[in-house]
XYZ file of C-alpha atoms in Angstrom:
662
model
C 121.576 117.250 142.548
C 121.381 116.862 138.793
C 118.103 115.219 137.689
C 119.948 113.016 135.182
C 122.227 111.668 137.933
C 119.221 110.956 140.167
C 117.545 109.051 137.323
C 120.724 106.990 136.847
C 120.786 106.111 140.552
C 117.145 105.031 140.393
C 117.872 102.938 137.274
C 115.423 104.771 135.046
C 115.468 107.463 132.366
C 115.225 111.177 133.015
C 112.002 111.422 130.989
C 110.336 108.567 132.896
C 111.431 110.057 136.210
C 110.005 113.497 135.366
C 106.788 111.915 134.138
C 106.235 109.808 137.285
C 107.278 112.366 139.909
C 103.895 114.198 139.943
C 102.215 110.852 140.703
C 104.540 110.457 143.696
C 103.741 113.997 144.866
C 106.790 115.832 143.471
C 105.892 118.373 140.774
C 109.252 119.836 139.759
C 108.323 120.453 136.102
C 109.244 118.588 132.941
C 112.175 120.919 132.215
C 113.881 120.711 135.604
C 117.653 120.207 135.495
C 118.656 120.316 139.172
C 116.848 119.716 142.441
C 117.638 120.254 146.112
C 119.505 117.384 147.782
C 116.858 117.104 150.506
C 114.127 116.783 147.851
C 116.267 114.223 146.015
C 116.465 112.079 149.161
C 112.687 112.240 149.592
C 112.259 111.178 145.970
C 114.563 108.185 146.531
C 112.455 107.064 149.468
C 109.166 107.523 147.614
C 110.556 105.737 144.562
C 111.716 102.795 146.705
C 108.273 102.526 148.301
C 106.600 102.542 144.901
C 108.913 99.781 143.672
C 108.000 97.634 146.649
C 104.302 98.286 146.041
C 104.740 97.178 142.462
C 106.277 93.854 143.537
C 103.362 93.280 145.879
C 100.911 94.035 143.083
C 102.672 91.458 140.918
C 102.271 88.791 143.602
C 98.597 89.660 144.019
C 98.210 89.598 140.268
C 99.599 86.053 140.082
C 97.154 84.909 142.697
C 94.231 86.626 140.982
C 95.053 85.067 137.609
C 95.421 81.635 139.228
C 91.962 81.988 140.787
C 90.445 83.156 137.509
C 92.003 80.230 135.637
C 90.651 77.739 138.155
C 87.181 79.191 137.773
C 87.488 79.212 133.994
C 88.554 75.575 133.894
C 85.414 74.492 135.742
C 83.112 76.259 133.285
C 82.938 76.826 129.540
C 84.949 79.730 128.133
C 82.842 82.880 128.317
C 82.780 85.500 125.561
C 83.180 89.154 126.510
C 82.561 92.010 124.090
C 85.467 94.444 123.800
C 85.590 97.506 121.506
C 88.544 98.503 119.327
C 89.967 100.466 122.283
C 89.092 99.972 125.958
C 90.089 101.643 129.215
C 92.034 99.554 131.702
C 89.323 100.311 134.287
C 86.556 99.023 132.030
C 88.531 95.923 131.065
C 89.014 95.085 134.743
C 85.235 95.255 135.249
C 84.635 92.933 132.277
C 87.235 90.466 133.580
C 85.814 90.582 137.114
C 89.122 91.559 138.686
C 90.465 94.497 140.675
C 91.946 97.256 138.527
C 95.156 97.235 140.620
C 95.655 93.560 139.799
C 95.131 94.214 136.099
C 97.565 97.148 136.085
C 100.152 94.963 137.795
C 99.631 92.216 135.223
C 100.086 94.708 132.380
C 103.231 96.185 133.954
C 104.701 92.707 134.336
C 104.225 92.247 130.600
C 105.883 95.543 129.714
C 102.726 97.626 129.263
C 102.762 100.806 131.359
C 99.082 101.785 131.464
C 97.252 103.760 134.131
C 93.621 103.033 134.985
C 92.369 105.807 132.671
C 94.459 104.818 129.676
C 93.325 102.686 126.758
C 94.701 99.483 125.287
C 93.812 98.154 121.861
C 91.649 95.122 121.119
C 94.570 92.820 120.264
C 96.252 93.468 123.618
C 92.956 93.217 125.505
C 92.136 89.888 123.843
C 95.460 88.378 124.995
C 94.817 89.617 128.537
C 91.268 88.239 128.419
C 92.577 84.827 127.342
C 94.942 84.721 130.323
C 91.963 85.460 132.556
C 89.949 82.643 130.972
C 87.766 84.660 128.594
C 87.393 84.935 124.832
C 87.313 88.509 123.493
C 84.780 89.402 120.796
C 85.048 92.732 118.972
C 82.018 94.887 118.315
C 80.602 96.834 121.272
C 81.531 100.183 119.766
C 79.678 99.436 116.541
C 76.618 98.245 118.460
C 76.555 101.501 120.408
C 76.764 103.592 117.229
C 74.051 101.546 115.507
C 71.803 101.968 118.531
C 72.301 105.736 118.401
C 71.192 105.776 114.752
C 68.099 103.723 115.633
C 67.337 106.082 118.530
C 67.579 109.122 116.236
C 65.172 107.547 113.742
C 62.782 106.610 116.558
C 62.850 110.190 117.881
C 61.945 111.475 114.421
C 58.989 109.080 114.151
C 57.684 109.861 117.651
C 58.044 113.607 117.098
C 55.895 113.452 113.966
C 53.060 111.709 115.869
C 52.851 114.122 118.843
C 49.285 115.449 119.155
C 50.424 118.668 120.906
C 53.169 119.346 118.369
C 53.800 122.877 117.107
C 55.551 124.133 113.994
C 59.339 124.284 114.335
C 62.232 125.534 112.161
C 63.512 123.050 109.559
C 66.987 121.608 110.125
C 69.011 121.840 106.917
C 72.281 120.134 106.059
C 74.421 121.324 103.135
C 76.213 118.448 101.446
C 78.459 118.116 98.427
C 81.925 117.491 97.034
C 84.973 119.310 98.388
C 85.676 122.645 96.613
C 82.163 122.845 95.151
C 81.439 125.909 97.277
C 79.651 124.587 100.359
C 81.571 126.816 102.764
C 81.166 129.821 100.457
C 77.420 129.189 100.309
C 77.152 128.975 104.105
C 79.186 132.187 104.405
C 76.929 133.921 101.870
C 73.806 132.830 103.773
C 75.252 134.036 107.087
C 76.283 137.445 105.748
C 72.772 138.461 104.761
C 70.429 136.211 106.715
C 71.996 135.365 110.062
C 69.645 135.607 113.021
C 69.988 138.416 115.580
C 73.420 140.000 116.048
C 76.100 137.492 115.257
C 79.410 139.295 114.858
C 82.118 137.882 112.662
C 82.315 134.258 111.589
C 80.507 131.434 113.296
C 82.565 129.595 115.871
C 83.737 126.335 114.365
C 82.986 124.341 117.521
C 79.227 124.891 117.450
C 78.847 123.097 114.086
C 75.384 124.612 113.537
C 73.624 127.986 113.450
C 70.318 129.612 112.531
C 69.359 132.117 109.821
C 66.228 134.134 109.193
C 64.414 134.327 105.844
C 61.176 136.286 105.485
C 60.644 136.233 109.238
C 61.138 132.466 109.519
C 64.057 130.652 111.146
C 66.107 127.928 109.439
C 68.708 125.811 111.274
C 71.834 124.887 109.301
C 74.264 122.072 110.091
C 77.803 122.325 108.788
C 79.321 119.099 107.388
C 82.720 119.219 105.637
C 82.830 118.054 102.030
C 86.176 116.260 101.981
C 86.096 112.457 101.755
C 87.674 112.258 105.204
C 84.510 113.667 106.793
C 82.189 110.910 105.571
C 81.028 110.004 109.095
C 80.192 113.631 109.855
C 78.112 113.920 106.675
C 76.191 110.775 107.579
C 75.513 112.208 111.043
C 74.198 115.409 109.471
C 71.891 113.388 107.239
C 70.511 111.487 110.223
C 69.489 114.548 112.242
C 68.461 116.893 109.395
C 65.010 117.479 107.884
C 66.093 118.870 104.507
C 69.322 118.675 102.497
C 70.853 121.178 100.102
C 72.990 119.266 97.616
C 75.572 121.652 96.188
C 77.084 120.861 92.775
C 79.603 123.012 90.892
C 78.327 123.950 87.426
C 81.849 123.653 85.978
C 82.618 120.277 87.555
C 79.429 118.209 87.744
C 78.783 115.223 89.993
C 81.862 113.946 91.850
C 82.546 111.073 94.323
C 81.470 112.969 97.464
C 78.429 114.298 95.581
C 77.304 110.742 94.869
C 78.075 109.712 98.447
C 75.967 112.641 99.702
C 73.115 111.557 97.425
C 73.333 108.054 98.925
C 73.038 109.511 102.447
C 70.069 111.668 101.363
C 68.276 108.693 99.833
C 69.135 106.394 102.744
C 67.656 108.879 105.239
C 64.728 109.664 102.902
C 65.474 113.405 103.103
C 63.674 115.932 100.892
C 66.337 118.012 99.153
C 67.095 120.951 96.875
C 69.998 120.994 94.397
C 72.051 124.209 94.404
C 73.965 124.434 91.112
C 76.841 126.692 92.156
C 79.554 128.646 90.285
C 77.235 129.514 87.375
C 79.305 132.698 86.891
C 82.515 130.792 86.083
C 83.810 130.183 82.553
C 82.997 126.620 81.575
C 79.867 126.508 83.738
C 77.311 124.169 82.178
C 74.001 123.974 84.046
C 72.494 121.578 81.508
C 75.418 119.194 81.977
C 74.717 119.033 85.725
C 71.023 118.442 85.084
C 71.873 115.729 82.561
C 74.127 113.965 85.087
C 71.361 114.191 87.703
C 68.844 112.763 85.239
C 71.208 109.856 84.530
C 70.873 108.760 88.178
C 67.070 109.206 88.144
C 67.032 112.672 89.736
C 65.150 114.459 86.962
C 65.061 118.285 87.341
C 61.658 120.005 87.569
C 62.095 121.878 84.288
C 62.870 118.533 82.620
C 59.587 117.067 83.805
C 60.907 115.589 87.067
C 60.575 116.392 90.769
C 64.124 117.495 91.659
C 64.265 121.210 92.542
C 67.364 122.846 91.025
C 68.409 126.446 91.782
C 71.354 127.968 89.845
C 73.350 130.209 92.213
C 76.639 132.024 92.597
C 77.651 131.690 96.230
C 80.743 133.822 95.639
C 78.681 136.763 94.346
C 75.727 136.059 96.624
C 73.361 135.682 93.677
C 70.018 133.869 94.070
C 70.684 132.888 97.701
C 67.245 134.199 98.686
C 65.658 132.100 95.933
C 67.424 129.011 97.294
C 66.164 129.702 100.829
C 62.655 130.262 99.460
C 62.793 126.757 97.971
C 63.929 125.369 101.335
C 60.955 127.031 103.054
C 58.647 125.732 100.328
C 59.836 122.178 101.017
C 59.404 122.801 104.765
C 55.808 123.950 104.183
C 55.084 120.808 102.197
C 56.640 118.510 104.823
C 55.198 120.367 107.875
C 57.936 119.860 110.478
C 56.602 119.879 114.056
C 57.602 119.021 117.646
C 56.108 119.284 121.130
C 58.038 121.986 123.072
C 56.422 121.000 126.395
C 57.893 117.496 126.566
C 61.116 116.651 128.462
C 63.878 117.621 126.063
C 65.600 115.093 123.821
C 68.399 115.929 121.432
C 71.417 114.687 119.505
C 75.052 115.553 120.219
C 76.446 116.984 116.974
C 79.851 118.097 118.279
C 81.977 117.801 121.410
C 85.362 119.034 122.507
C 87.423 120.114 125.489
C 87.619 123.863 126.079
C 90.596 125.081 128.085
C 88.446 127.453 130.132
C 85.072 125.717 130.093
C 86.049 122.040 130.278
C 83.940 119.399 128.484
C 81.624 121.146 126.023
C 79.058 119.623 123.677
C 76.732 120.982 121.020
C 73.241 119.514 121.076
C 70.524 119.903 118.476
C 67.237 119.862 120.379
C 64.913 117.361 118.737
C 61.834 117.606 120.935
C 60.922 119.506 124.104
C 62.705 122.561 125.503
C 66.164 122.317 127.085
C 66.713 124.672 130.042
C 69.526 125.776 132.327
C 69.391 123.630 135.463
C 68.035 120.536 133.695
C 69.557 117.242 134.788
C 70.603 115.312 131.702
C 71.862 111.896 130.678
C 73.968 111.363 127.560
C 74.834 107.698 127.131
C 76.726 106.849 130.327
C 77.414 110.521 131.073
C 75.368 112.489 133.594
C 75.357 116.173 134.387
C 73.393 119.275 135.226
C 73.286 122.104 132.706
C 75.147 125.095 134.139
C 74.989 127.207 131.008
C 73.509 127.225 127.506
C 75.085 129.240 124.692
C 73.677 129.798 121.231
C 75.687 129.824 117.990
C 76.786 133.440 118.653
C 78.235 132.575 122.066
C 75.406 134.410 123.835
C 74.051 132.761 126.977
C 70.397 131.717 126.731
C 68.029 130.312 129.347
C 66.360 127.735 127.115
C 66.544 126.052 123.715
C 63.329 125.039 121.890
C 63.087 122.316 119.189
C 65.487 122.645 116.215
C 67.801 125.012 118.091
C 71.511 124.126 118.370
C 73.123 125.080 121.688
C 76.417 124.597 123.449
C 75.970 122.951 126.856
C 78.281 123.345 129.854
C 78.141 121.323 133.045
C 79.212 117.891 131.823
C 81.752 115.787 133.695
C 83.206 114.325 130.501
C 82.986 114.618 126.746
C 80.123 112.613 125.199
C 80.332 110.861 121.852
C 79.115 112.641 118.774
C 75.799 111.047 117.819
C 74.830 110.220 121.418
C 71.273 110.952 122.548
C 70.686 113.605 125.216
C 67.712 113.120 127.526
C 66.419 115.311 130.324
C 65.865 113.036 133.307
C 66.456 113.046 137.042
C 69.816 111.544 137.935
C 69.602 108.518 140.198
C 71.655 109.743 143.134
C 72.303 106.237 144.432
C 73.741 105.352 141.042
C 75.850 108.502 141.131
C 77.253 107.605 144.573
C 77.793 103.980 143.620
C 79.933 104.763 140.611
C 81.141 108.360 140.754
C 83.865 107.651 138.206
C 81.350 106.872 135.481
C 81.579 110.515 134.503
C 85.185 110.020 133.505
C 84.910 106.575 131.970
C 82.925 107.848 129.006
C 85.997 109.744 127.845
C 87.999 106.563 127.853
C 85.479 104.001 126.661
C 85.105 105.226 123.127
C 87.448 104.601 120.266
C 88.577 108.211 120.226
C 90.985 110.207 122.367
C 88.987 112.820 124.217
C 89.881 114.804 127.298
C 93.202 114.010 128.951
C 94.466 110.573 128.130
C 95.343 109.128 124.787
C 96.435 105.775 123.502
C 100.120 104.947 123.877
C 102.185 102.004 122.768
C 105.324 100.585 124.255
C 108.110 102.738 122.787
C 110.324 99.693 122.405
C 107.922 98.281 119.851
C 106.911 101.359 117.849
C 110.042 102.014 115.810
C 110.719 99.779 112.857
C 112.148 100.140 109.384
C 108.835 100.483 107.553
C 106.746 102.095 110.269
C 105.768 105.732 110.604
C 104.996 106.853 114.143
C 102.628 109.780 114.492
C 100.836 111.812 117.147
C 97.471 113.232 116.080
C 95.786 116.211 117.753
C 92.644 118.061 116.659
C 90.273 120.733 117.903
C 87.062 118.681 117.820
C 86.050 115.070 118.171
C 84.440 114.945 114.725
C 87.619 116.259 113.104
C 89.753 113.791 115.054
C 87.500 110.902 113.981
C 87.752 111.943 110.341
C 91.522 112.372 110.434
C 92.160 109.041 112.194
C 89.829 107.170 109.812
C 91.616 108.632 106.774
C 95.066 107.912 108.201
C 94.186 104.246 108.708
C 93.333 103.982 105.007
C 96.899 104.991 104.080
C 98.452 101.840 105.544
C 99.490 99.110 103.125
C 101.527 95.912 102.972
C 104.776 97.879 102.869
C 104.224 100.537 105.529
C 102.398 100.591 108.856
C 101.341 103.777 110.618
C 101.562 103.770 114.400
C 99.281 106.309 116.061
C 101.080 106.353 119.389
C 98.972 109.165 120.792
C 95.820 110.988 119.774
C 93.768 113.625 121.487
C 91.958 116.941 121.549
C 93.429 120.372 122.167
C 96.707 122.148 121.498
C 100.042 120.364 121.119
C 101.685 120.177 124.544
C 105.155 119.806 125.967
C 104.541 116.127 126.749
C 103.529 115.563 123.105
C 106.919 116.843 121.973
C 108.776 114.707 124.521
C 106.917 111.590 123.385
C 107.467 112.472 119.709
C 111.190 112.896 120.297
C 111.498 109.602 122.190
C 109.433 107.712 119.605
C 110.775 109.375 116.447
C 107.209 110.443 115.717
C 105.705 113.176 113.562
C 103.053 115.396 115.143
C 99.990 116.226 113.025
C 97.653 118.944 114.271
C 94.314 119.891 112.729
C 93.020 123.411 113.431
C 95.032 123.771 116.653
C 98.242 125.475 117.836
C 101.283 124.799 119.975
C 101.002 125.640 123.663
C 103.520 128.239 124.873
C 105.586 125.555 126.627
C 105.555 123.346 123.534
C 106.550 126.284 121.331
C 109.601 126.954 123.489
C 110.523 123.277 123.585
C 110.129 122.938 119.806
C 113.221 125.116 119.331
C 115.257 122.723 121.463
C 114.012 119.383 120.099
C 114.179 118.286 116.477
C 110.580 117.139 116.157
C 108.649 117.344 112.892
C 105.337 119.156 113.435
C 102.660 119.635 110.772
C 99.698 121.902 111.566
C 96.964 122.872 109.120
C 93.344 124.005 108.992
C 92.831 121.880 105.871
C 92.609 118.174 106.587
C 93.800 116.949 103.212
C 97.020 118.993 103.476
C 97.926 116.813 106.466
C 96.848 113.662 104.630
C 98.854 114.646 101.540
C 101.966 115.106 103.675
C 101.539 111.704 105.331
C 100.731 110.072 101.975
C 104.028 111.380 100.589
C 105.895 109.889 103.555
C 104.149 106.538 103.082
C 105.071 106.526 99.394
C 108.712 107.233 100.229
C 108.913 103.733 101.755
C 107.543 102.043 98.646
C 109.864 101.170 95.774
C 108.201 101.866 92.459
C 109.051 101.833 88.797
C 107.522 103.483 85.763
C 105.879 100.938 83.448
C 104.721 101.633 79.909
C 101.240 100.324 79.104
C 100.853 99.883 75.342
C 98.003 101.664 73.566
C 97.134 101.525 69.892
C 99.152 103.087 67.043
C 98.286 106.212 65.076
C 99.025 106.397 61.340
C 99.870 109.966 60.251
C 97.583 110.949 57.334
C 98.284 114.699 57.147
C 100.442 117.258 58.962
C 98.655 120.586 59.518
C 101.176 122.197 61.846
C 104.662 121.029 62.795
C 106.585 122.650 65.671
C 108.236 121.557 68.915
C 105.830 123.644 70.964
C 102.650 122.329 69.341
C 101.830 120.200 66.308
C 98.449 119.359 64.757
C 98.162 116.113 62.815
C 95.451 114.099 61.098
C 95.659 110.379 61.993
C 93.920 107.024 61.924
C 93.943 104.732 64.984
C 95.322 101.240 64.380
C 95.431 98.001 66.404
C 93.711 99.385 69.535
C 92.110 102.534 70.983
C 94.362 105.460 71.934
C 93.679 107.464 75.116
C 93.756 111.251 75.007
C 96.562 111.476 77.596
C 98.925 109.026 75.851
C 102.590 109.569 75.176
C 104.023 108.365 71.863
C 107.168 107.503 69.965
C 107.414 108.760 66.417
C 108.488 105.804 64.246
C 109.570 105.962 60.612
C 110.409 102.687 58.949
C 110.456 101.103 62.400
C 113.141 103.510 63.645
C 112.386 105.974 66.492
C 112.626 109.632 65.469
C 111.193 111.555 68.435
C 108.982 111.247 71.491
C 106.080 113.443 72.570
C 102.782 113.851 74.398
C 99.216 113.886 73.041
C 97.388 116.922 74.432
C 93.984 116.506 72.784
C 92.091 114.241 70.391
C 89.245 115.637 68.263
C 86.592 114.095 66.037
C 84.223 116.281 64.036
C 85.720 119.322 65.816
C 84.675 117.907 69.213
C 87.162 116.855 71.896
C 86.960 113.135 72.723
C 88.582 111.048 75.466
C 90.034 108.462 73.098
C 90.355 107.487 69.454
C 88.641 104.175 68.748
C 90.342 101.583 66.557
C 89.912 102.449 62.861
C 88.650 105.990 63.543
C 90.154 109.047 61.865
C 90.861 111.995 64.127
C 92.869 115.143 64.627
C 95.410 115.285 67.428
C 97.282 118.089 69.118
C 100.736 117.076 70.411
C 103.711 118.694 72.164
C 107.450 118.024 72.619
C 107.917 116.411 69.169
C 108.289 117.620 65.578
C 109.360 116.442 62.115
C 106.183 114.502 61.291
C 105.620 113.076 57.788
C 102.683 111.334 56.201
C 102.959 107.567 56.711
C 104.756 107.893 60.071
C 103.570 105.723 62.966
C 102.942 107.093 66.443
C 103.414 104.165 68.822
C 101.299 105.224 71.808
C 101.596 104.259 75.469
C 100.631 105.402 78.970
C 103.121 105.537 81.838
C 102.003 103.980 85.123
C 103.831 103.931 88.441
C 103.788 100.428 89.904
C 105.210 98.871 93.029
C 108.324 96.782 92.478
């Protein structure tokens, strides 16, 4: 029998039928076209049974809600804390009802959600109200704040340990995008990497160790793009020392200042690496001046800020930079007790196709060993394997060492605290599914299941539906946070699914049904998805650079917004002398009238009030120095293009073009 005909007989769609068949025990594949008639008859029977079960669930659900309402009426309305996203299972616990009843209630209201799937806060709050509760947002934030407090407490306790021994410093490199952070880390690894690392560091570990003059230094990798703000803050919380990288030809930029705020907030000692000193236009003194303007006076200017000019591209003065890091470490005297039960911080987590849930932990105190029983938030596990930054298996990890841990039942949150402790076996028996709930609880898509919305509601005129996949949790967090910032009053962005790992066949099916665009960061298409992509017209964008994806989505958002070009009036320029007059480039002496004139202004050449030509100011100079604008009444020289035929006494009526929403 044809699958489409069977779906019609069962009064459903082919896609829904293929999706639900594995749940009913029939795994015929998502691409099946025909099935055996005997199998078709069995499917009809199973489908009919499931429909009956659903009706029963609905009746039970009505009874459960009635009971809850009666109880709620006899007492004051109780507040329950619900995060931005919550698993159906967890919501049922908070509401004090059976998960089957809650699923039935959701189905009755058009929300198809399994026990492991998430619903957003708005939906959960409506459900809570029907059950006699008032939903309050904020549990997720509280959990994250507690993690930060725990990290700070670990640092304080570690410093007071009487049996503490010297440990490697943990260094985070921070700075603006394109200022050379990655190049610097590559340069350090090429000449100083510990032991026998071959090739580039695996991106999933997020940390590695180098050796300088026989001493080990741990480096954390935090991306410089604005989208990775949360990851930079995490790095600042767990690090001992920061290297602030600033390009000598660019100076202090927004992410540089943000990095400085994190450094000061965490009270981190730091060294400034002034990079790209070999480039034309490099100005070390300019960087130092900008640092001094925010009260970070360089040492050679009488201050306390250590500045090291380097060329990461050429590998120049890298050793000098590391020497300064070790000097700071000697002054600060970083220690930890390796004999204590291990504590650490999760700095990265992801799902590996072969290894399952994997997390990178930076050991804070104690020594982590294979076989240790660990707790990470609500997650429990026993370490089956430890791997260092080279992928080599190790038996133990001392303080300040980053290691990949295997043996977890689910993916922990980045920033969670790892503790070595005996697992309460009664607790494990009582709630064996706790291992899996951690994946669902957080406001991120992790292992298998991702947020979905009712397809009937996701397509609208000014709505862009997207599916977001990434290789790591930190990357997914950053991408989702940046995407949310792109929404405005004209356009909404519906993230109908988000998760870790390669783009799958089911992703393409959902994208096709929902008219969604798939965005993938540092991942690929699975073989099945690649084959299906030739058959289905689905737009897929994959990149290893996060802002390429954001730029693409930004362009799509802008396409919904009607704009117009508006001229913003500047001052006028009176032509005093013409030094050069040509269409390609003219040089004119002028005096600013009426108001200041910006250096990027356009102008209309007026003579006797009549327009003669139109052009663009390229540069304004005073006393042979380029300036950003000509102040009212000031005489200046200007370089212009796209206009000619200037005469003394002409007026250049200046303006700036701005794109504004209609």
